[in-house]
Tab-separated table of C-alpha atoms in Angstrom:
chain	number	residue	atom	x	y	z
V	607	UNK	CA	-64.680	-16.354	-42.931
V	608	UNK	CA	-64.231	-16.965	-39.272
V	609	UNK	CA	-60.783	-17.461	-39.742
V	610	UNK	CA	-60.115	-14.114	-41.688
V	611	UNK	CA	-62.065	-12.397	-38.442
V	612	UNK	CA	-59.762	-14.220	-35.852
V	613	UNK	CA	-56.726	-12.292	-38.111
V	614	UNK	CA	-58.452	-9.321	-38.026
V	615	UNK	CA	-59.357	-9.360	-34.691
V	616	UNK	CA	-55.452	-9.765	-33.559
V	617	UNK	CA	-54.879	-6.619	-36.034
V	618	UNK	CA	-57.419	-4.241	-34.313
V	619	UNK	CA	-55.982	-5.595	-30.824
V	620	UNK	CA	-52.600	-5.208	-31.488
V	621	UNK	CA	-53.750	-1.757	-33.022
V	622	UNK	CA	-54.868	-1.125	-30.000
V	623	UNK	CA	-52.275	-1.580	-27.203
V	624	UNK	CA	-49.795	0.673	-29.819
V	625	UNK	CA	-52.301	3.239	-29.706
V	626	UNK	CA	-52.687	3.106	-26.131
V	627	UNK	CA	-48.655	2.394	-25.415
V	628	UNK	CA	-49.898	-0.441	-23.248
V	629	UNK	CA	-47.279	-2.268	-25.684
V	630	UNK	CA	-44.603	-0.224	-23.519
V	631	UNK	CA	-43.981	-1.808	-20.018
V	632	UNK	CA	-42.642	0.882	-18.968
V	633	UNK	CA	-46.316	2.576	-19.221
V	634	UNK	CA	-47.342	-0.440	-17.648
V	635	UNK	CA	-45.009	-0.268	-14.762
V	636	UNK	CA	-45.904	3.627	-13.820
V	637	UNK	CA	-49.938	2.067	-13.393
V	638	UNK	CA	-49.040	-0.004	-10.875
V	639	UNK	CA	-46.018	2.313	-9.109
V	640	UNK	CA	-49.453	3.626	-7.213
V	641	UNK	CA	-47.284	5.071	-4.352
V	642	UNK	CA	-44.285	6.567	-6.458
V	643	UNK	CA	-44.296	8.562	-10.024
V	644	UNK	CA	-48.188	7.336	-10.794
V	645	UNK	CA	-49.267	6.811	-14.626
V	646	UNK	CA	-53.070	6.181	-14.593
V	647	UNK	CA	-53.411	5.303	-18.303
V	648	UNK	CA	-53.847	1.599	-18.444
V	649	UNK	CA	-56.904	2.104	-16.085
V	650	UNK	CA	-58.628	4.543	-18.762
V	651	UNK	CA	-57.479	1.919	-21.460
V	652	UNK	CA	-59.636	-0.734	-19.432
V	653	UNK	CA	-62.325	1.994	-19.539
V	654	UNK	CA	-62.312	2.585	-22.710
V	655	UNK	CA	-62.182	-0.971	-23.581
V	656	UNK	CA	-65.184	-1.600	-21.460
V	657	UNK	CA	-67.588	1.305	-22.560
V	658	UNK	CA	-67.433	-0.182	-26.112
V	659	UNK	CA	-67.555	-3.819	-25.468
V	660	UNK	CA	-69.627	-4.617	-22.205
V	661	UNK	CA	-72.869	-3.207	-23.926
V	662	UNK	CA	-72.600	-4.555	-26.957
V	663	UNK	CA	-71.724	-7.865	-25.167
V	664	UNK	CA	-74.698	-8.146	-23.449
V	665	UNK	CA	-76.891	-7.044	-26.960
V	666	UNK	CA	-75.417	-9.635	-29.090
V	667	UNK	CA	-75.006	-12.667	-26.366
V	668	UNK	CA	-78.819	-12.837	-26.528
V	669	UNK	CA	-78.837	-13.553	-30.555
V	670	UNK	CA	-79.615	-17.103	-31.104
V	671	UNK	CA	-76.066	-17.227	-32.947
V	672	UNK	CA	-72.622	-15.393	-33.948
V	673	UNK	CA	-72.959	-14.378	-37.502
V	674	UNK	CA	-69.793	-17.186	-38.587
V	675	UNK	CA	-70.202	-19.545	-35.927
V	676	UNK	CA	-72.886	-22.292	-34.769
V	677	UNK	CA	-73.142	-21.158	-31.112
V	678	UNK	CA	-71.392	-19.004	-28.327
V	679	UNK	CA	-68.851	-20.146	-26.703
V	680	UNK	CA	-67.429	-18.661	-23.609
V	681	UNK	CA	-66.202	-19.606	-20.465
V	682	UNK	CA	-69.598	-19.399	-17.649
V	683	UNK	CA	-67.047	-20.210	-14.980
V	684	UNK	CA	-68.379	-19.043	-11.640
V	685	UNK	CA	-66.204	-20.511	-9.243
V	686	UNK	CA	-63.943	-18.596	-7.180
V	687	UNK	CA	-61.565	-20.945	-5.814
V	688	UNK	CA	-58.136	-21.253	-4.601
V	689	UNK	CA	-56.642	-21.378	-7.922
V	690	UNK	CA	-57.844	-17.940	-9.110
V	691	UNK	CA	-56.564	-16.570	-6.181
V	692	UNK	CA	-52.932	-17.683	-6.420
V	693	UNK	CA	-53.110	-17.848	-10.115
V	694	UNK	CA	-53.981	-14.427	-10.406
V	695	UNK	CA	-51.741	-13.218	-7.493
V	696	UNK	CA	-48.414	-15.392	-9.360
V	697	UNK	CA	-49.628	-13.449	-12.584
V	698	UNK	CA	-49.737	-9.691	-10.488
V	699	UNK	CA	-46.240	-10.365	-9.055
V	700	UNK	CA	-44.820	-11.738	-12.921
V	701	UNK	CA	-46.588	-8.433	-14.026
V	702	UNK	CA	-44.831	-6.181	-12.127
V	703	UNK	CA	-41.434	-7.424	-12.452
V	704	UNK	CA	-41.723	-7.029	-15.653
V	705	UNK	CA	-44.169	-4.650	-17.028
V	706	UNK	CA	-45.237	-7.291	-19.230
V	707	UNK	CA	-48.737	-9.360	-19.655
V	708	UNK	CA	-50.022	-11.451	-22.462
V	709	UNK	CA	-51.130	-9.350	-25.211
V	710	UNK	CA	-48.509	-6.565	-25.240
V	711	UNK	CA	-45.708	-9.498	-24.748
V	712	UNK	CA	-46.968	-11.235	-27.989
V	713	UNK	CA	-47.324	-8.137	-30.264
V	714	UNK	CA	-44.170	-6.125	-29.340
V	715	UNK	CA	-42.678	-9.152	-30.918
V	716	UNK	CA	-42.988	-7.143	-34.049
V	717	UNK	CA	-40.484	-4.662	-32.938
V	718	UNK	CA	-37.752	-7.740	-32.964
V	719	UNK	CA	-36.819	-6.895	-29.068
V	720	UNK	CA	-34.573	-9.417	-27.480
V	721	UNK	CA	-35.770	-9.118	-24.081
V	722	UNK	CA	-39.675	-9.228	-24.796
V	723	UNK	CA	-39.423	-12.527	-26.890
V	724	UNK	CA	-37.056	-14.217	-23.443
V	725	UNK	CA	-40.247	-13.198	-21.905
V	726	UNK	CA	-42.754	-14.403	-24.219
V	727	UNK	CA	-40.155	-17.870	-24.754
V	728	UNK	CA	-40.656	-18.072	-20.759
V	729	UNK	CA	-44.396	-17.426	-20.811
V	730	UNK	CA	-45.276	-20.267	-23.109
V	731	UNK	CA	-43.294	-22.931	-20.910
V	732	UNK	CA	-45.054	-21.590	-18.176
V	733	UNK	CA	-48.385	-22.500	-20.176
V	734	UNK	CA	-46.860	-25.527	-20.856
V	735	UNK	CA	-46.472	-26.659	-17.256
V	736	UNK	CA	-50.060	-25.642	-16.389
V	737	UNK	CA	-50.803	-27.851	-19.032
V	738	UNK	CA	-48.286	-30.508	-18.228
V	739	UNK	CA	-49.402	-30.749	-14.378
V	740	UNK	CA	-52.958	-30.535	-15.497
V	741	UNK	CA	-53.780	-27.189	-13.076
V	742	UNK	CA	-55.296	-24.909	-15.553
V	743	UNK	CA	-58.747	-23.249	-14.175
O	673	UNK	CA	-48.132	10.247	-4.997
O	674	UNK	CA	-46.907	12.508	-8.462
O	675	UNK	CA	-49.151	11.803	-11.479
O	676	UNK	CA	-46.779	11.574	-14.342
O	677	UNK	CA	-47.068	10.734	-17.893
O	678	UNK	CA	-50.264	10.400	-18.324
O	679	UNK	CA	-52.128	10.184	-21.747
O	680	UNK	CA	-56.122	9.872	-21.052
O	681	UNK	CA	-56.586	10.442	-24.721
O	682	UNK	CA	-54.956	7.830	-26.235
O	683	UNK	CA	-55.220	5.672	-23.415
O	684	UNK	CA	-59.063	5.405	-23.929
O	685	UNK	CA	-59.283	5.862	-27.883
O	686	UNK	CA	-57.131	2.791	-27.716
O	687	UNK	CA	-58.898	1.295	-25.334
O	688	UNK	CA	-61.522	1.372	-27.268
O	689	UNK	CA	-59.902	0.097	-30.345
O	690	UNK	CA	-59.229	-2.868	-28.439
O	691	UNK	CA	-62.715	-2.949	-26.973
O	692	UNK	CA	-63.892	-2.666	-31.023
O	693	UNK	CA	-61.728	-6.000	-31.504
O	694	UNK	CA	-63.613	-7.796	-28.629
O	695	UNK	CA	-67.403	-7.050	-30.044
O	696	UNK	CA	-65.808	-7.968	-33.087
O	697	UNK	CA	-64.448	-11.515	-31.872
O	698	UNK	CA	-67.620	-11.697	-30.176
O	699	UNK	CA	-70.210	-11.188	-32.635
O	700	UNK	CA	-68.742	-13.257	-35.280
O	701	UNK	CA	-66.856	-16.040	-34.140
O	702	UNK	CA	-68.866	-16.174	-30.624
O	703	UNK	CA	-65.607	-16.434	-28.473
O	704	UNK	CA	-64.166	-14.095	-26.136
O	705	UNK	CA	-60.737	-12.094	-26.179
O	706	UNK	CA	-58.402	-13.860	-23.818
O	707	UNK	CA	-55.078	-13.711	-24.591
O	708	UNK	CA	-53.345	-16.129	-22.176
O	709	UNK	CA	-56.187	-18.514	-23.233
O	710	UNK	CA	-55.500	-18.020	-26.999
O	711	UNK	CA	-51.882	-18.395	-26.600
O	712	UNK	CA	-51.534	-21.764	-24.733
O	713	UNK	CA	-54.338	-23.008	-26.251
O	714	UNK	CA	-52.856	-22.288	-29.828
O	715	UNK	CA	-49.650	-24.455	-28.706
O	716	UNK	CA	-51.619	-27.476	-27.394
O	717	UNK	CA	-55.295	-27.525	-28.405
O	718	UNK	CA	-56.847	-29.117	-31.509
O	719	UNK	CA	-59.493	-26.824	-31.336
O	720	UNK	CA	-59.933	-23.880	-32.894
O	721	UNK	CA	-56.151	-24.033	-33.227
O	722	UNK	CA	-56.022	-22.284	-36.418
O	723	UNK	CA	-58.070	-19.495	-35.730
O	724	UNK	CA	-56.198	-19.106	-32.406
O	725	UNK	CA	-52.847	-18.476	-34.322
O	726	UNK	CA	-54.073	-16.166	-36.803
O	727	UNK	CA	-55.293	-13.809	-33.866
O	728	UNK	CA	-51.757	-14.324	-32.533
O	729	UNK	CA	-50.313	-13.182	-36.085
O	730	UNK	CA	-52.741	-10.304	-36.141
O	731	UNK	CA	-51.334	-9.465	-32.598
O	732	UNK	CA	-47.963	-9.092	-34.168
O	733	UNK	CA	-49.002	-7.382	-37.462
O	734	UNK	CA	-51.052	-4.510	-35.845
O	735	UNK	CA	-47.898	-2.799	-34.644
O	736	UNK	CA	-46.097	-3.242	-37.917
O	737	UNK	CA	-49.477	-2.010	-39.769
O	738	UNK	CA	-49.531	1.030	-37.760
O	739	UNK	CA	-45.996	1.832	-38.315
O	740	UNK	CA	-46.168	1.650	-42.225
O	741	UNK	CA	-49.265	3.411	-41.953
O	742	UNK	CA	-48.563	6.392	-39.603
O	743	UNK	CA	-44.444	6.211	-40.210
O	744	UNK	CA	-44.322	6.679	-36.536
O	745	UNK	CA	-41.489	4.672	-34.894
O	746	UNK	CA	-42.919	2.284	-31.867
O	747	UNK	CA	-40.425	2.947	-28.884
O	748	UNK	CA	-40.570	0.607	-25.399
O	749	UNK	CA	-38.078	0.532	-22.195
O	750	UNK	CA	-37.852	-3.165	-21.014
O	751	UNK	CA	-35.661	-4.449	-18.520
O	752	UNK	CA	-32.393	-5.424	-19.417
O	753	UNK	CA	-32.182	-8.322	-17.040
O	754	UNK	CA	-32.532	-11.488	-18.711
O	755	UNK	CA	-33.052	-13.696	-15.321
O	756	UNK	CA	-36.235	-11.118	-14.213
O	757	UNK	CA	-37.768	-11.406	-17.475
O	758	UNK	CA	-37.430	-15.545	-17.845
O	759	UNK	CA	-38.906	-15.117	-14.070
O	760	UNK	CA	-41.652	-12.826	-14.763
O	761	UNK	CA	-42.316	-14.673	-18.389
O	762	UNK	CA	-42.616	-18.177	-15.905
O	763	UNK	CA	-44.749	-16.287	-13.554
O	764	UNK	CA	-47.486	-14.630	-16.361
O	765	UNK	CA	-48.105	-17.900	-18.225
O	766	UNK	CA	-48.082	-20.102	-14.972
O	767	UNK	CA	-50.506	-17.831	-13.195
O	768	UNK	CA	-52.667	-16.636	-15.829
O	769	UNK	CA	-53.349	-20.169	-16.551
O	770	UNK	CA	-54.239	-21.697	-13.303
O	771	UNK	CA	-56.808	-18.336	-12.953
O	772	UNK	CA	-57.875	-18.573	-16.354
O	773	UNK	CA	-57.244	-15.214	-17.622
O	774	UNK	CA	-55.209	-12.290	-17.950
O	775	UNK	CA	-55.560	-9.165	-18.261
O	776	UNK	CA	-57.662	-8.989	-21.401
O	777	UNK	CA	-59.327	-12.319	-20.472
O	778	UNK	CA	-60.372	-11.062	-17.120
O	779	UNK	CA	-60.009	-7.829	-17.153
O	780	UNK	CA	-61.790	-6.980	-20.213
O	781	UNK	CA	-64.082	-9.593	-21.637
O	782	UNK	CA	-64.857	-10.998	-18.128
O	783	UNK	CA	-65.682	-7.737	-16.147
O	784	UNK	CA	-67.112	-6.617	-19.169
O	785	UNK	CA	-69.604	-9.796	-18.727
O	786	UNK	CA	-69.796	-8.571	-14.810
O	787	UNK	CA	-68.309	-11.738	-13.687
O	788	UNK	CA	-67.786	-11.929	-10.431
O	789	UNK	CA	-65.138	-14.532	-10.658
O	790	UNK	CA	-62.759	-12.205	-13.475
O	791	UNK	CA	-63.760	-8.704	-11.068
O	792	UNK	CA	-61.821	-10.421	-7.709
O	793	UNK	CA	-58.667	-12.145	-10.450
O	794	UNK	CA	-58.405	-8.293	-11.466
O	795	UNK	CA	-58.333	-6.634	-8.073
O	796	UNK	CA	-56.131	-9.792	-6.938
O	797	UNK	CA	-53.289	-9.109	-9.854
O	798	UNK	CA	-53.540	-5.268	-9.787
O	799	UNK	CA	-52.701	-5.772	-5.907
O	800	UNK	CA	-49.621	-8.013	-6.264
O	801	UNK	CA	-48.050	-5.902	-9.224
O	802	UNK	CA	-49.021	-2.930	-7.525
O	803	UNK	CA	-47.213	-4.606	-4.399
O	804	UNK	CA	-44.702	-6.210	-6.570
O	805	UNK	CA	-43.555	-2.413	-8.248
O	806	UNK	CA	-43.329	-1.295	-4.379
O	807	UNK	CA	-40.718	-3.609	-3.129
O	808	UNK	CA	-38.741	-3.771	-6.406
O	809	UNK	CA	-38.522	0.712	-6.443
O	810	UNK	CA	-38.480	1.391	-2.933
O	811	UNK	CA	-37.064	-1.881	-0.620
């Protein structure tokens, strides 16, 4: 069943960023041109995103269980350290060149677009060497 | 400063489809949505590998879903440049990885947990692509 749920899941996500255009970088690029021709959108998206999901987080994180699984499991990382710093600032700068993050990268593969998979090709070597030189958070 | 474009609407009803998709993640598999996390970990984790590339599929069905189902045609502008998106592509999976999320990971599920850790990773990458947008439009 869990596995069904981890396809749906991906469905309702993907749903989601059409929905919201966040699947367009160009939307994505007018958020952050803050001091040009500003598009505030992806900030309600987060909003919206967050009014649903941080309650309900914090009701169903004190069940003894998930309904399909045997326990939580989430990341209680607490540390802020030099690598989420530059991580996080290498990711902002790879944003904005490109409009593009994670999530909106993978599912706009659906719309067979050249340049988004050269991105999303790039974006999994760049896991890859995370991996490879062992400096994943 | 011009505000242009902007769609609060559907901006927040989708936002809170995707915010449906995290509970949903959440209360039945007991993970959290993080894409970057998902992604790389799909590629070179035993664990929970399988379920970690059926949420990728369902990342790329949703938009074909809502196309059959609305017959409204998905349209994006992407750069043309080849060298800036193999670049940018480099820079997203290297950096969301050595943070440890992106924007859903952190952004969502992790200031939706009012982590400390994912709140300062958000304001960090919103600065730099903020900053990043300003020299490539106006230097």
């Amino acid at each position: 069943m869990n596995k069904l749920i981890s396809l749906l899941t991906g469905i309702i996500f993907g749903t989601g960023l059409v929905v919201s255009e966040m699947i367009n970088p160009e939307k994505v690029l007018s958020f952050l041109d803050v001091f040009g021709n500003w598009d505030p959108s992806l900030a309600f998206v987060m909003i919206g995103a967050l009014i649903v999901s941080s309650p309900l987080f914090h009701l169903i994180k004190n069940k003894e269980k998930p309904l399909f699984a045997d326990s939580f499991n989430y990341s209680k990382n607490k540390e802020i350290n030099n690598r989420l710093i530059i991580g996080s600032a290498l990711f902002g700068v790879g944003w904005g060149l490109g409009g593009l993050c994670p999530g909106p990268a993978i599912s706009s593969i659906a719309l067979l677009n050249i340049n988004s998979m050269t991105f999303v090709i790039a974006m999994f070597v760049g896991f890859y060497l995370v991996k490879f030189f062992k400096l994943s958070s | 400063m011009n505000i242009v474009n902007f769609t609060p609407v559907t901006a927040t009803v989708g936002g809170m489809i995707i915010g449906l998709a995290v509970v949903i993640f959440f209360l039945f598999n007991g993970r959290l949505v993080g894409i970057s996390g998902i992604a790389a970990n799909a590629l070179s984790e035993k664990n929970n590998r399988f379920d970690n590339l059926l949420f990728l599929i369902g990342l790329v069905i949703g938009p074909i879903l809502y196309t059959l189902f609305t017959n409204k045609e998905i349209n994006i502008t992407i750069s043309n440049s080849l060298i800036l998106l193999i670049c940018a592509g480099l820079l997203v999976g290297i950096g969301t990885r050595v943070s440890g999320g992106c924007t859903s990971g952190h952004g969502i599920s992790g200031i939706g947990r009012f982590s400390l850790r994912s709140i300062i990773a958000t304001i960090t990458f919103m600065i730099f692509g903020i900053l990043t947008v300003l020299i490539k439009n106006y230097i």
